[in-house]
């Protein structure tokens, strides 16, 4: 069919393999170091937290890793996800550019997170794990893991940052609906939690504290393991189903992307879309520009240092070489909670240093302006995180109107905003302010066309 | 492909026509009567509220009505919706039955409502209407109309029942995101609203009051019209895209339904699924049993009288012949807000009298029990309304386990529950009680296999 709005794949076309970009890099990423000895860590150091199959994926240099049939069967509930041509948005912008978005909000949890939650639950169940622990902020990752745990009859315990637990109760309702247990963090169930509560009984919590609680329980329980929703290599690996499908879908309509743009927090959504296209680029089969967009309030790539740092606030995790704002950096409380991480995936950080993609930071007011234009034309109300990529995509499409270029722009809409409507209320109430971004600076950021290409 | 989980249609297979079941009935439905004269009303009586194209559809006896290209273009954003085989639920139930559900939660507003909101907005825009008014309870319909109005550059004003406006603010956020205006009802913007506020400044409002406000504004503004989200013939007509697609999708996998089950409030979701199958049944091409499930707290079909009654509490609408609990009936505040209507679609009421389908009432605790089993296997967290149909479908599938019958069960999952999570909280907290339904009576209702067929 000529010129479709939605490019769908049959479920027999769900990828059979994840793509491991490490196999194609000119140099391997630097190894993680033990927090005490500062020596490279080995698989055994991670064994208390993760099953061996995931540890092997974490350090693998194999180009393709087969997706187990049991995982593909759960993916069938929503995958392949649609690739959608944003025709009505293009019409609003009056642009000759084509804008495509890969929509991951069709998953049960409403984001790309189940792409890795499902295999993580599967490998744990196969290894005899009975219970998964994790932390969650606003609840996107916690709900994805709760859903995945239900598919493999695992118990699941989620520590949610206390402030979110109170203010945004409905992700917790979803977690309970899928049969998982949710605790407000800090909790009195762990030493880490009790220590914080002893100092401050009304602590609002933080992701760092919640991680400590989930890790403590997993490390001290023989039948429990811990699961992480971004940053690590195996998480990025699992997300490559997004890009593999998008490659096929664009090929089906005879298009090749000139620009690929994704938002970055820990990096898994961006990596999932970009890695398969970067494989094609490194092999000389296509030549897209690839752009990561991060919040101006948490500018890891664009203002962070590339050095060894801890993954958590308390300094309990291995040291990883990454772009970091410092493990004690506390970003402004912007609404894109999923992007408020002080560090960046070590693998993506390494690839950024290799010059494989570019990055920029955008203020959230520019992002919500884009979000509303998108919602009023395409219908979908986006989560605050992917609006960063939408803002850059819209700016590029507007630049094409000036130049007359018929660029093909591809972005990842990694989730819907059904549980983020308070952010839209704040936007319409004029209460969304940006760290260090007065109105004229916002206009300036959005007027600037990135010097890519 | 043999045995797929999702049966998808290409967007070129979006139906080109709506199906008007009136053309195939042995007798036409009784006419609406003027509330003052009690004489049959004519098109001119409705002209202040609706554009002529919709009035013509309301009274049409044509079998097929063409869907305008502009409407199909908006439908392309999410249609055809998927038909999903609930394999993981079947496995949980250990049933030989096949359970298919047609999932309408993929629409931007998250329900089947945009199927009619879009053509209503289109015909209004084509007729020169500048502004649409409507009422909404929990907000499902109001958000669908806000989305649709944005597609045709119409202004849209929504009066939301005050209690919901305060307690469930996020549908309102969605309505604003799509550019519509929302008022708490009763408001001081209308005579109807001011009269209520004069008596009770803290009135929690009601659908009846909100209808009066929206109708008053439309009737008194030359450039405004009113839109209704269920009950009327043209609304049911627009929803038949659901059943037409499902017919094709089942044919694609070689199945024919033995049981079709849908939930009923005003009736549009049930009618949308069932009418095309009833056409096939009346023509002798298939023989499914068709079952409407309503809440025990608002048992319009099963306990209501079939007589002329008003559509609103205040008695301002035409008199229509329908199954009614009386226009002053106030149902228990159950969580399936979309099913709390004292009356029933006159067309469906007529067809029920003709014996074309059966009906039963289920208590909401049975429905939430089914909802949780569904969510934990199929991933999707359903809205409270379609859980009524899910509960009946699950009961039937469990009966098949006893009898060994390989029945094909088809239901409509008319929306997701992302904005209804408080209902799940109440369920898990044990706070969901049923009007007149103690626990043993719930068990009894669910043990009883309906004597259909």
Coordinates of C-alpha atoms in Angstrom, one line a residue, chain B residues 26 61 104 248-249 330 334 369 419 425:
Chain B
X26 CA -38.8 -7.3 11.2
X61 CA -33.6 2.9 7.2
X104 CA -10.7 -0.7 21.5
X248 CA -13.2 -10.1 9.0
X249 CA -10.6 -10.9 11.6
X330 CA -30.0 6.9 41.0
X334 CA -20.3 1.6 41.4
X369 CA -12.2 -10.7 40.2
X419 CA -7.8 6.4 34.5
X425 CA -7.4 0.1 44.9

